[in-house]
Coordinates of C-alpha atoms and ligand atoms in Angstrom, one line a residue:
X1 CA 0.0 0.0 0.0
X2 CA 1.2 3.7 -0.5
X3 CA 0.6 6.9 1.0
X4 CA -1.5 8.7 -2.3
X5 CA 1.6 9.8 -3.9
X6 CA 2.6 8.1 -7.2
X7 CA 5.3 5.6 -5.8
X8 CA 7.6 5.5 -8.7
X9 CA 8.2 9.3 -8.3
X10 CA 8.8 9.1 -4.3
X11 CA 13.0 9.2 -5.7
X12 CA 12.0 12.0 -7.5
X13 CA 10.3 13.6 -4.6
X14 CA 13.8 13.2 -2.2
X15 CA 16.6 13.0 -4.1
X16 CA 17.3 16.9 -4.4
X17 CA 20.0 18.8 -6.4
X18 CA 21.0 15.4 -7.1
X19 CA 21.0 15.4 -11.7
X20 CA 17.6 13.5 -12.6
X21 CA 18.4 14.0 -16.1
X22 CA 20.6 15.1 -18.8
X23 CA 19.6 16.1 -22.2
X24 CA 21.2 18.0 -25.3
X25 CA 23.4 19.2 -22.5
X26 CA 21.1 20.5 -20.1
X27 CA 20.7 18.8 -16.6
X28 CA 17.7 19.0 -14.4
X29 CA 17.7 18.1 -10.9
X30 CA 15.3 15.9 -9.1
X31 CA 13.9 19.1 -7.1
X32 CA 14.0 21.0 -10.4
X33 CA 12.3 18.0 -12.1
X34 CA 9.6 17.9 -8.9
X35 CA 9.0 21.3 -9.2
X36 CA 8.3 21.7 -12.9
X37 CA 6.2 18.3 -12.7
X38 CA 4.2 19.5 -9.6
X39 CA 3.4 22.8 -12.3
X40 CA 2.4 20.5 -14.8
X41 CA -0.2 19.0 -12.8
X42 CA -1.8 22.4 -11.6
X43 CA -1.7 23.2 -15.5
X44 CA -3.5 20.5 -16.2
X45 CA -6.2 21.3 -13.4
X46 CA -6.2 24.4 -14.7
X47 CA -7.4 23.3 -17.8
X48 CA -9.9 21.4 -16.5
X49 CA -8.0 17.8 -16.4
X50 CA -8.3 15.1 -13.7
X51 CA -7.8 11.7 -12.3
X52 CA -8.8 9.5 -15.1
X53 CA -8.8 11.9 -18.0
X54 CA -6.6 10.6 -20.9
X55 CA -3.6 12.8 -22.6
X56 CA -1.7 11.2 -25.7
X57 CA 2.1 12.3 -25.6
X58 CA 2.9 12.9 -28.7
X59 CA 6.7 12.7 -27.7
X60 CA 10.6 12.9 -28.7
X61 CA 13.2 12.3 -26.0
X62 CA 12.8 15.7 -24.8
X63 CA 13.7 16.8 -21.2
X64 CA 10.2 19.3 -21.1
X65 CA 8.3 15.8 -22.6
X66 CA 9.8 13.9 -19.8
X67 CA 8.4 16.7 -17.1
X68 CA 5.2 16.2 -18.7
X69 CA 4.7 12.9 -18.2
X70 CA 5.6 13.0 -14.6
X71 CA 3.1 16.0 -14.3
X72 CA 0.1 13.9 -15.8
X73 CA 1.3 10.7 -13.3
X74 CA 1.0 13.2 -10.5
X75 CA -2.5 14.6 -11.5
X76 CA -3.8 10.9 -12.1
X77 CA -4.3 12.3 -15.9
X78 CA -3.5 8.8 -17.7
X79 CA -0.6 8.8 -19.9
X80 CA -1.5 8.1 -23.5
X81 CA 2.0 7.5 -25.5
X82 CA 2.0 7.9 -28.7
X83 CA 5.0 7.4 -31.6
X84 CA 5.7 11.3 -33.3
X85 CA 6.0 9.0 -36.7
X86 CA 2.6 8.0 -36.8
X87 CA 0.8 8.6 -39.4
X88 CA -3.1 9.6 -40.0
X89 CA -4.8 6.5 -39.4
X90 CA -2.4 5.0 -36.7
X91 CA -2.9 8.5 -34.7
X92 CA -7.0 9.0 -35.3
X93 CA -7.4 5.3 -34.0
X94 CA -5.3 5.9 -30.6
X95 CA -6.7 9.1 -30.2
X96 CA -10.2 8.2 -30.6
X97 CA -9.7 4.7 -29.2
X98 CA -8.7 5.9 -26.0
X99 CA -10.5 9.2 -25.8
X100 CA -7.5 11.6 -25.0
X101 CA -8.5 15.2 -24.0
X102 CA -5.7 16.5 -24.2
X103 CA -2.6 16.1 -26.6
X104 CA 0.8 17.2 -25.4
X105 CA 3.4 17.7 -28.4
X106 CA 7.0 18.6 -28.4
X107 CA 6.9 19.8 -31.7
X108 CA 4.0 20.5 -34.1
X109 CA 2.8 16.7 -35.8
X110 CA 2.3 17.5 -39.0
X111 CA 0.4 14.1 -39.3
X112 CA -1.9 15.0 -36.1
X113 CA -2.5 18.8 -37.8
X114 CA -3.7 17.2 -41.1
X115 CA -6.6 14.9 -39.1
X116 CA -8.2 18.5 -38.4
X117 CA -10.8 18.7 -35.3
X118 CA -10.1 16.3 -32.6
X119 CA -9.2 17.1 -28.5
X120 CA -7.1 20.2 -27.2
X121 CA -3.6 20.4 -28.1
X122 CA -0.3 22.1 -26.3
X123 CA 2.9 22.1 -26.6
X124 CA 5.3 20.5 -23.8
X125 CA 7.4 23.4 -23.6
X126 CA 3.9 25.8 -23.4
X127 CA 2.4 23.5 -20.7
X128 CA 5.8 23.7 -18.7
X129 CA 5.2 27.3 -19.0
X130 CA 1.8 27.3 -17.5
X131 CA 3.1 25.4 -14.6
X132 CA 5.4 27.8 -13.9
X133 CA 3.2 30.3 -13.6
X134 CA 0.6 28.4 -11.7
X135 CA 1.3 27.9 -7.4
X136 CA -1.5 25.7 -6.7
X137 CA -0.9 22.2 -6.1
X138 CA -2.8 19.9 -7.7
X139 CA -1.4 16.0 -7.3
X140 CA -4.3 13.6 -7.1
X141 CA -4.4 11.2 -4.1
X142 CA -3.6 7.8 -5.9
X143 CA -4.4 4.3 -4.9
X144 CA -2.7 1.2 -6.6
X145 CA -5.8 0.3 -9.0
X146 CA -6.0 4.1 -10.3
X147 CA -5.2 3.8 -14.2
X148 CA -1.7 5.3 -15.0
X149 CA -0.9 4.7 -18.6
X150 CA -2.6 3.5 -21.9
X151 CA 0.2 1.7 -23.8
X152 CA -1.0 0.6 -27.4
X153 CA 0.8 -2.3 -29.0
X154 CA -0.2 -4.2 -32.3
X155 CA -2.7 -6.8 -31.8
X156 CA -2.7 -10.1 -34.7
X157 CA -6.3 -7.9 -35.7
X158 CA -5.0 -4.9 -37.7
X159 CA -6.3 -2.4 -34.9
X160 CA -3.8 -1.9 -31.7
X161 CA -4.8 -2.6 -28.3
X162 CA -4.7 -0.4 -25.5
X163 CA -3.0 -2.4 -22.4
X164 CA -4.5 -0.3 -19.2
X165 CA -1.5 -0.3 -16.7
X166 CA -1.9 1.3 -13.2
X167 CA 0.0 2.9 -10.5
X168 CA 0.3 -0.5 -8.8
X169 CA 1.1 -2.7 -12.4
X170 CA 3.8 -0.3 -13.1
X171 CA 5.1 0.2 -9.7
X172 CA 5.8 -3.7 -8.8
X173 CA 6.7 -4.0 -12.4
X174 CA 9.6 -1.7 -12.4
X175 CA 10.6 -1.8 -8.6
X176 CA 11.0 -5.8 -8.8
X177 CA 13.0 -5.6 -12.2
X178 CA 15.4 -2.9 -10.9
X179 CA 16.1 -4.2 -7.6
X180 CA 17.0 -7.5 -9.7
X181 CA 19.2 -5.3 -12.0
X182 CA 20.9 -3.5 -8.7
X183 CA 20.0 -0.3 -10.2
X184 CA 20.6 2.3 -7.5
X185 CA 21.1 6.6 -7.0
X186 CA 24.9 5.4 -7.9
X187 CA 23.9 4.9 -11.8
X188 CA 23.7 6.3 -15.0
X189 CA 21.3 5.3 -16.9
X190 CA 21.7 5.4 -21.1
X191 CA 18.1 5.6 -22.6
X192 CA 18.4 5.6 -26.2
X193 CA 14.8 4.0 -26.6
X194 CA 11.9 5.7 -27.6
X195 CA 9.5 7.1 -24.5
X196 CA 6.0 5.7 -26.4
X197 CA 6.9 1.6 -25.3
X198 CA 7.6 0.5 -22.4
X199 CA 11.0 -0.5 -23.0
X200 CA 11.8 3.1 -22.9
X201 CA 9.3 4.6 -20.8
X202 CA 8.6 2.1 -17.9
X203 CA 11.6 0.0 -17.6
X204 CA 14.2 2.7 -18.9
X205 CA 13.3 5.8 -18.2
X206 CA 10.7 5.0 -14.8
X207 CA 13.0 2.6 -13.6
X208 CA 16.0 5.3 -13.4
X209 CA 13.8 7.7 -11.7
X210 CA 12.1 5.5 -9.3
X211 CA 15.4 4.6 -8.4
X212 CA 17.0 8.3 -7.8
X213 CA 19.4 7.1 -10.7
X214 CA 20.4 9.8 -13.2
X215 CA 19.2 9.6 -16.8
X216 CA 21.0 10.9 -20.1
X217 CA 18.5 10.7 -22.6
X218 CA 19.8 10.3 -26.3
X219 CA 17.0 11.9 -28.1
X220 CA 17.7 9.6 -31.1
X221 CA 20.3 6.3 -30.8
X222 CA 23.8 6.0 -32.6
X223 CA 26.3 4.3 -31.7
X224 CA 28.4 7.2 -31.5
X225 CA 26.1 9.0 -28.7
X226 CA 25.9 5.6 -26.9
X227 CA 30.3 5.6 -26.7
X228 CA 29.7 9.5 -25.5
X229 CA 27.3 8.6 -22.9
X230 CA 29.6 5.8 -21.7
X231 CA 32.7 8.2 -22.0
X232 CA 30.8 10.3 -19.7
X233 CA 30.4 8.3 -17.1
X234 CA 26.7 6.0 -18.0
X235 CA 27.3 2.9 -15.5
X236 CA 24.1 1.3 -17.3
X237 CA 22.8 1.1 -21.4
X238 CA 19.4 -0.9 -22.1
X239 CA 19.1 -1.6 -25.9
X240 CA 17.2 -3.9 -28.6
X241 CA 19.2 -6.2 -31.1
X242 CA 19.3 -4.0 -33.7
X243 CA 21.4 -1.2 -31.5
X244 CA 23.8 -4.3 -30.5
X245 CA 24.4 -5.2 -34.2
X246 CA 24.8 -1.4 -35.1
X247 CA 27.1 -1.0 -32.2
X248 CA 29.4 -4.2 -33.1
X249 CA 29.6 -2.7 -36.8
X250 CA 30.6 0.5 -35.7
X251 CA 33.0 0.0 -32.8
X252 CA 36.4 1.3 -33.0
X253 CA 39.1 -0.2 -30.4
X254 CA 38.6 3.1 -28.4
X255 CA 34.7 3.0 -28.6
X256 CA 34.8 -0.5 -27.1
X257 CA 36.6 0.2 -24.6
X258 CA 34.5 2.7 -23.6
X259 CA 31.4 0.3 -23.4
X260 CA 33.9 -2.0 -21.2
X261 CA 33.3 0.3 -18.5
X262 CA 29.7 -0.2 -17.9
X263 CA 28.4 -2.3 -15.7
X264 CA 25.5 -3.2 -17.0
X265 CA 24.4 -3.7 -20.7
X266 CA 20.6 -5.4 -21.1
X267 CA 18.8 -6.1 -24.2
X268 CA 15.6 -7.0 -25.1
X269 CA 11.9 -6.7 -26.8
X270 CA 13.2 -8.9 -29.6
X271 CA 15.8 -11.8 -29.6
X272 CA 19.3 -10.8 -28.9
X273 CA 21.1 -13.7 -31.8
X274 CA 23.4 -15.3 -29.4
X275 CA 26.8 -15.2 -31.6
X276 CA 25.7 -11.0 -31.5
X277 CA 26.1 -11.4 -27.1
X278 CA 29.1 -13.5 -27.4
X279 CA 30.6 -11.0 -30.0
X280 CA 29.8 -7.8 -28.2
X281 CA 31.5 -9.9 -25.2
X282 CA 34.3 -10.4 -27.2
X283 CA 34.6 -6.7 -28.3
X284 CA 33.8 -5.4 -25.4
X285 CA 34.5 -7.6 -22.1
X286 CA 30.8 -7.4 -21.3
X287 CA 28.1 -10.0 -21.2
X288 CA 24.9 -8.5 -22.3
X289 CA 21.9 -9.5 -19.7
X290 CA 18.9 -10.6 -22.2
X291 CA 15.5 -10.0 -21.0
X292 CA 11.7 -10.5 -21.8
X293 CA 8.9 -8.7 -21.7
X294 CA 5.7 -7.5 -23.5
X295 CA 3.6 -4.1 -23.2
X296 CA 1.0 -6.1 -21.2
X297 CA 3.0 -7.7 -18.4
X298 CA 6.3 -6.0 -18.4
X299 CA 9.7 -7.5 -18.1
X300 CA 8.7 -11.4 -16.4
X301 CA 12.0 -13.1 -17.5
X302 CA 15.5 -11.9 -17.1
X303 CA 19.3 -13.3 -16.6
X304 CA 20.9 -12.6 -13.6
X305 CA 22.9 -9.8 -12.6
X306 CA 24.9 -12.0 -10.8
X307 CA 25.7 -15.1 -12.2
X308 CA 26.0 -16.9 -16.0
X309 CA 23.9 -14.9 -18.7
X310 CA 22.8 -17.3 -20.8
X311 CA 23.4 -16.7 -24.9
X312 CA 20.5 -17.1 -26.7
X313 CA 18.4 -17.6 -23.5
X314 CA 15.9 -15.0 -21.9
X315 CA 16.6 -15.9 -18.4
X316 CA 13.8 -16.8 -15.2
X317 CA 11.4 -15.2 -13.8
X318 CA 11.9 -12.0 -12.2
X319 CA 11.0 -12.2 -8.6
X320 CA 6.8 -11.3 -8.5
X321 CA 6.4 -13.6 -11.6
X322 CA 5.1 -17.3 -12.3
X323 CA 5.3 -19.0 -15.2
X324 CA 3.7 -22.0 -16.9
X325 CA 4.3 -23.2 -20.1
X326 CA 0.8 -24.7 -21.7
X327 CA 1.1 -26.7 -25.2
X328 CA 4.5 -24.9 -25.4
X329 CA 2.9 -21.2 -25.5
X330 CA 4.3 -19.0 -22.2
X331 CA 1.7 -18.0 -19.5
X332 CA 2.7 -15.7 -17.0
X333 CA 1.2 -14.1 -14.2
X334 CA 3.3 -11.3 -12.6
X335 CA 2.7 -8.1 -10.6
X336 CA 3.6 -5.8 -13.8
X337 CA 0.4 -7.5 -15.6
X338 CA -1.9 -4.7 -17.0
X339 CA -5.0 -4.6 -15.3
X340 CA -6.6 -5.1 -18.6
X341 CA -6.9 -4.1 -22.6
X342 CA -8.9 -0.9 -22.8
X343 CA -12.3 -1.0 -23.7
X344 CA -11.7 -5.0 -25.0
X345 CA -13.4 -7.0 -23.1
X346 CA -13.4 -9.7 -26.1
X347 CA -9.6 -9.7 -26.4
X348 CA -9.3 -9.6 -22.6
X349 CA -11.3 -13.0 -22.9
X350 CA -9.1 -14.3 -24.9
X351 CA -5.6 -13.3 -23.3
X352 CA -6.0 -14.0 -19.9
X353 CA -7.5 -17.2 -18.1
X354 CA -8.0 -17.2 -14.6
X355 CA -6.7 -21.2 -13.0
X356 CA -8.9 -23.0 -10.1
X357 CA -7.4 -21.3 -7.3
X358 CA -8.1 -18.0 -8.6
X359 CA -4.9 -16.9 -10.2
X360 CA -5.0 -14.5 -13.3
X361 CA -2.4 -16.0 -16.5
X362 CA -1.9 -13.9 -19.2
X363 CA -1.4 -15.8 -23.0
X364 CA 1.5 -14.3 -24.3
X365 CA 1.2 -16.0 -27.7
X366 CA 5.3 -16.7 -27.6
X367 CA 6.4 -20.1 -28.1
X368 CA 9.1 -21.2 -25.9
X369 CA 11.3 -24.1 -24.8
X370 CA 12.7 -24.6 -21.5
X371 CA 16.3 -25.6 -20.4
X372 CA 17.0 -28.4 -17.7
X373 CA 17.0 -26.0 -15.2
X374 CA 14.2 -23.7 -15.8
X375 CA 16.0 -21.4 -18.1
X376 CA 13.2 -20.0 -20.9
X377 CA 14.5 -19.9 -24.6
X378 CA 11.8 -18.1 -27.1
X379 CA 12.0 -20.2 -29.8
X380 CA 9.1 -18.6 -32.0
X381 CA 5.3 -17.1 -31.9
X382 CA 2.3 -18.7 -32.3
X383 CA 1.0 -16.1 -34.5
X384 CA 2.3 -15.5 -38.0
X385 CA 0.4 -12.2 -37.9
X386 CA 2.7 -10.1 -35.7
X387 CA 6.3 -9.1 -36.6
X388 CA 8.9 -7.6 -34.6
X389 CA 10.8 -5.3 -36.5
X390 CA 13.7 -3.0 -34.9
X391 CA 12.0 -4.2 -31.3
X392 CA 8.7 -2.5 -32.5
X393 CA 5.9 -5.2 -33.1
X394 CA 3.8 -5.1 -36.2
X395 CA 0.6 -6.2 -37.1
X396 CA 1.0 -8.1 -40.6
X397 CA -3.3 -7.2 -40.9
X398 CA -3.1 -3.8 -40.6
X399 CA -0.4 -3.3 -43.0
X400 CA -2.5 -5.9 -45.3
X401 CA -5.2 -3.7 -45.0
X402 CA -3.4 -0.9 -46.3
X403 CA -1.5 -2.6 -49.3
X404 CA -5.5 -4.2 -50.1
X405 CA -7.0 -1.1 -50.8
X406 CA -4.2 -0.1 -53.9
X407 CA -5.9 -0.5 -57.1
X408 CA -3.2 -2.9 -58.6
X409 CA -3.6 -5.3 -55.9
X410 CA -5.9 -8.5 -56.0
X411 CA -4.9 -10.4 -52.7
X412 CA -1.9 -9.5 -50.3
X413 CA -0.1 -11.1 -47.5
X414 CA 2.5 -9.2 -45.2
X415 CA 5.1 -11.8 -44.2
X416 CA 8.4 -11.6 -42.1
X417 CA 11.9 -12.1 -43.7
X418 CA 14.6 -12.4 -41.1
X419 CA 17.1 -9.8 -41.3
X420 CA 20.5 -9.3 -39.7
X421 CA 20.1 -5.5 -38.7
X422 CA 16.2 -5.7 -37.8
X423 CA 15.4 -9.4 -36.6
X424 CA 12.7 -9.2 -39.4
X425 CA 11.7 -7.0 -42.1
X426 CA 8.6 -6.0 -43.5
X427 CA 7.8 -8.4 -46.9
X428 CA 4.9 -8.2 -49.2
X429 CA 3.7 -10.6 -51.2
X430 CA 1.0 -9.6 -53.4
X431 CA -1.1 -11.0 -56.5
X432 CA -1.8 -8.3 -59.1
X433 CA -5.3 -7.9 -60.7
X434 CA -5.2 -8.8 -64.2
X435 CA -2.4 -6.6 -66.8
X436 CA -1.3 -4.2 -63.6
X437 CA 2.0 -3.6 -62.3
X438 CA 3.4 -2.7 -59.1
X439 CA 6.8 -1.7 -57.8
X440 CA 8.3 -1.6 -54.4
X441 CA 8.7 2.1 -54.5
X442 CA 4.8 2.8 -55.4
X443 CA 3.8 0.3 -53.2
X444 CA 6.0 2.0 -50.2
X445 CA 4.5 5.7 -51.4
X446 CA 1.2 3.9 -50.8
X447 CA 1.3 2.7 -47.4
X448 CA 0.7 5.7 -44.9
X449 CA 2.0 4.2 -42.1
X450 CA 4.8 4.7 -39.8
X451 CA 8.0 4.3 -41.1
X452 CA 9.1 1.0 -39.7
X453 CA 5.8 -0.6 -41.5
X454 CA 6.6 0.0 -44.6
X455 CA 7.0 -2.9 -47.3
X456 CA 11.2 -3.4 -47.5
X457 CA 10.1 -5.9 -50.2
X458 CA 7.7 -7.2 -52.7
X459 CA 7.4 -10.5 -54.2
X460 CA 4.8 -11.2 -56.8
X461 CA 3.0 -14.5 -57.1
X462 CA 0.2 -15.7 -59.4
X463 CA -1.7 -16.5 -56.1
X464 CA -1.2 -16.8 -52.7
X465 CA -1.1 -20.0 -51.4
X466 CA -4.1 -21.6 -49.3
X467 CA -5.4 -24.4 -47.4
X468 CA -8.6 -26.3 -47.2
X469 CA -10.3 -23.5 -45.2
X470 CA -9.3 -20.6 -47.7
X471 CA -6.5 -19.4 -45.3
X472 CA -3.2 -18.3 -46.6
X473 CA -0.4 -20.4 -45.8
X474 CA 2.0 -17.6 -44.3
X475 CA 4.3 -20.2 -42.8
X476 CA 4.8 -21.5 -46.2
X477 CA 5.3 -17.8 -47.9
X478 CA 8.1 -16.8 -45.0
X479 CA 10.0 -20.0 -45.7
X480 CA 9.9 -19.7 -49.4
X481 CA 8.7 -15.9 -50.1
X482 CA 9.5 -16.4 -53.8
Ligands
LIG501 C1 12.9 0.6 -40.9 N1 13.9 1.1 -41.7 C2 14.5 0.1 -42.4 C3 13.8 -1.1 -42.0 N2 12.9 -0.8 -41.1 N3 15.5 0.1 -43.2 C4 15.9 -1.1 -43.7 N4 15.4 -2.2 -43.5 C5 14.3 -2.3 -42.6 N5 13.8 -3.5 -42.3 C6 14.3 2.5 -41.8 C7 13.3 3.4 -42.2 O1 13.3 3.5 -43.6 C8 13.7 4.7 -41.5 O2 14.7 5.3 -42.2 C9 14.1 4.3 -40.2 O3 14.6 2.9 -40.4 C10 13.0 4.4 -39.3 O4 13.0 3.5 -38.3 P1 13.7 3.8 -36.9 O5 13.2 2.7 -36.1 O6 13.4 5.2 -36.5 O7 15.2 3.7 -37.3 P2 16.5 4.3 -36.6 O8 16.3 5.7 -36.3 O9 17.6 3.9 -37.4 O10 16.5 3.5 -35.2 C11 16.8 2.1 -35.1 C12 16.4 1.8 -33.7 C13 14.9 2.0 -33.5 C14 16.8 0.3 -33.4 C15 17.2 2.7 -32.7 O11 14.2 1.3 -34.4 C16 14.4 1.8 -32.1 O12 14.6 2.7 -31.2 N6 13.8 0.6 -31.8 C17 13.3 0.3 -30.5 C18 11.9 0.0 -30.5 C19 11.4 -0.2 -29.1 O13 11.6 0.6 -28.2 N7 10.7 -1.3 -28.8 C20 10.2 -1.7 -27.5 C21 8.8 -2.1 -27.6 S1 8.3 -2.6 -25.9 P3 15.1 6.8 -42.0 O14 15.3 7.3 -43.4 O15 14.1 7.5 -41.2 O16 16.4 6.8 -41.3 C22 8.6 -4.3 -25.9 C23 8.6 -5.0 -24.6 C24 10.0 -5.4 -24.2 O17 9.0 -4.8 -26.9 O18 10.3 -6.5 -24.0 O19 10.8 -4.4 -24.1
LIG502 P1 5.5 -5.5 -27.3 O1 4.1 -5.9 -27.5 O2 6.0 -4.5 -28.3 O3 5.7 -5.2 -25.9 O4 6.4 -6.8 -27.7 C1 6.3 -8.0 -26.9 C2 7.0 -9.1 -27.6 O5 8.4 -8.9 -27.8 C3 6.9 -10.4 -26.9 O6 5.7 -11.1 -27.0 C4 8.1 -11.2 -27.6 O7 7.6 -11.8 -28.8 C5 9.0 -10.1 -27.9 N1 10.2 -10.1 -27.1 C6 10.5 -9.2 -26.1 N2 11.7 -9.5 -25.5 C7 12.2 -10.6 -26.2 C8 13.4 -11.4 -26.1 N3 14.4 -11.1 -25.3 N4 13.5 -12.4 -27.0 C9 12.6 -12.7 -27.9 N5 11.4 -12.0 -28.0 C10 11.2 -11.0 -27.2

């Protein structure tokens, strides 16, 4: 139980002239941070906002983004994050879906512009502004089953999901992983990650602060700014495979000894290869600690911080977790488990199962294999419909969807071709309508998605191949895409 205060920001609350975070070469304190936060919030009253109200954070790495988002966690507004890239459709469904008030930008979406009338919106910088000027204090009193965050992720549907996380979800979800990582007021924390997943947000960036641990937010990753950071004194980096290979491509004797001196280097939210952990261990003297995790539950499954890091391997369960492995898929059940998708009580149906004595499993849809002693491997996903590209996760359907409605295209599927850089890339394989012709290029001008969806190839078949039921045989396609 807690006292009403937001408990991941109690650090925040004590920690003083301490730096809380560094950015473009600026450093706030924690007071500094609680102060312009505590502003926030009255700003928000101000304009009418309270506990339960949804913002979407329409976010860069930016140090007045970052002050907003503590703001909103202090006035129980619920934190809507939402990727700048986005484009019209991805934004109108996560602004409508969730029913954001308010939209808090750090620069002016052109994207979110072009969608014309929807909720309020306000700059960070201009809502850091009105704080400042405002003395009231507004915090809400919070209680562990108040909503915090919506966090959408692709579902296998086409239409993201919103996983409802509270105060309590996110606040044993981070405490248990960072107590497991030793992450203490001593660190510097890297965060490289964008601040709309919860890599980023929850485990990077909440999991510094509610630690008192300084950040140095990279507002976009190279592996040039990652070997600053660690020449500057960053004791900790958290990454996703495709930063790893960069980095091991990039490294110069000097730049690897820099990363030598961390002490802690974790990846995760897609498969680490395991000749990429023994090569950056190689290069660098450090074992990276693979984790797993997922939007809805968190980070369940980690190596130890003490202890042999498996290659290859995701670890066991972080203290506050069970898991149970049904017809190989992974259950867990773990204290950083969302309370539920937003507004979906269908797919909540279908995700979680609640056992005999009353405990609540959630299906993660990842099959996986276990070692002797207990160790979880991810060896695939029960769903050809979701990709993981670059970390993100896709939804092959709503990338179909798109690709369906060009006028050269008869039938469509969206497959995953495994790539060095990005785990997988984005393939489509599409049947034309009789005499048209398609390339790559006008098939990539037509998809208005986010960057990362877009097709990085296109393979043209007579017809897609089916089964006996009519369904397209994607297992087939990503084997043999030609
Ligand atoms: C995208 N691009 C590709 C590509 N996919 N190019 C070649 N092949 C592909 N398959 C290009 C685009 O054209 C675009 O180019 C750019 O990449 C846009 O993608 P980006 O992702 O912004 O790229 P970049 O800036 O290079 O950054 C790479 C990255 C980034 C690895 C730093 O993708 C990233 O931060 N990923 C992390 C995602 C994440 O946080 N996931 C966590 C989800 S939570 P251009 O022209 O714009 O350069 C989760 C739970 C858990 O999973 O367990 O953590
Ligand atoms: P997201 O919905 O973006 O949070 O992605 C969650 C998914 O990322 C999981 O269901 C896994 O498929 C994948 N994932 C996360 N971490 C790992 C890992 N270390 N190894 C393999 N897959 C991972």
């Amino acid at each position: 139980m807690h006292d009403g205060s937001n408990p991941l920001l109690r650090a925040v609350h004590a920690r003083g002239s301490r730096p809380a975070l560094v950015v473009d070469g600026l450093t706030l304190s924690f007071a500094e941070l609680d102060d312009r936060s505590a502003g926030v919030a009255a700003a928000l009253a101000h304009r009418g906002l309270g506990k339960g109200d949804r913002a979407a954070l329409v976010l860069r790495s930016s140090l007045d983004g970052v002050v907003c988002l503590l703001g909103c966690l202090r006035r129980g507004v619920v934190v809507v994050p939402v990727n700048p890239g986005y484009q019209g459709a991805e934004l109108a469904h996560v602004l409508a879906d969730s029913g954001a008030v308010l939209v808090i930008e750090d620069e002016a979406c052109a994207a979110l512009h072009a969608l014309g009338p929807g909720p309020a919106r306000v700059g960070s910088r201009a809502l850091v502004d009105e704080g400042a000027a405002t003395a009231d204090a507004a915090d809400a009193a919070l209680h562990e089953d108040d909503l915090a965050m919506l966090i959408y992720t692709s579902g296998t549907t086409g239409r993201s999901k919103g996983c409802a996380h509270t105060v309590g979800s996110l606040a044993a979800g981070v405490a248990a992983l960072m107590a497991l990582w030793g992450v203490t007021d001593a660190d510097v924390v890297l965060n490289a990650l964008p601040l709309f997943h919860v890599h980023g947000l929850c485990v990077c960036l909440l999991g510094a602060l509610s630690r008192g641990a300084c950040t140095r937010l990279l507002p976009r990753f190279s592996p040039e700014a990652v070997v600053d950071g660690a020449r500057r004194g960053a004791t900790v980096f958290m990454s996703v495979p495709t930063m790893i290979h960069r980095l091991l491509g990039a490294l110069d004797d000097d730049g690897a000894a820099a990363l030598g001196s961390l002490r802690l280097v974790t990846c995760g939210s897609a498969a680490l290869p395991a000749e990429q952990l023994r090569a950056f261990e190689a290069r660098t003297g450090v074992t990276i600690l693979e984790r797993y995790g997922m939007s809805e539950t968190l980070i369940t499954l980690s190596n130890p911080l003490e202890g042999e890091r498996r290659a290859g391997a995701v670890g066991w369960p972080v203290p506050g977790t069970a898991i149970r492995v049904v017809d190989d898929e992974l259950w867990v059940s773990s204290a950083g488990a969302m309370k539920a998708y937003w507004n979906r009580p269908d797919a909540d149906a279908e995700a979680f199962v609640t056992d005999a004595v009353g405990q609540r499993w959630f299906r993660t849809g990842d099959v996986v294999a276990l070692d002797d002693d207990g160790c979880v491997r991810v060896v695939g996903r029960a769903s050809q419909d979701i990709l993981k590209v670059g970390g993100y996760k896709l939804s092959t359907r709503e990338i179909e969807e798109q690709i369906e409605g060009h006028p050269a295209v008869r039938e469509v599927a969206v497959v995953g071709v495994a790539d060095a850089e990005w785990g997988e890339r984005v393939c489509a394989v599409v049947a034309l309508r009789e005499g048209a012709t398609l390339t790559l290029a006008e098939l990539q001008a037509h998809v208005k998605l986010a960057e990362v969806k877009r097709p990085r190839e296109l393979v043209l078949v007579d017809a897609l191949p089916r089964n006996a039921l009519g369904k397209v045989m994607k297992a087939a396609l990503k084997a043999r895409p030609d």
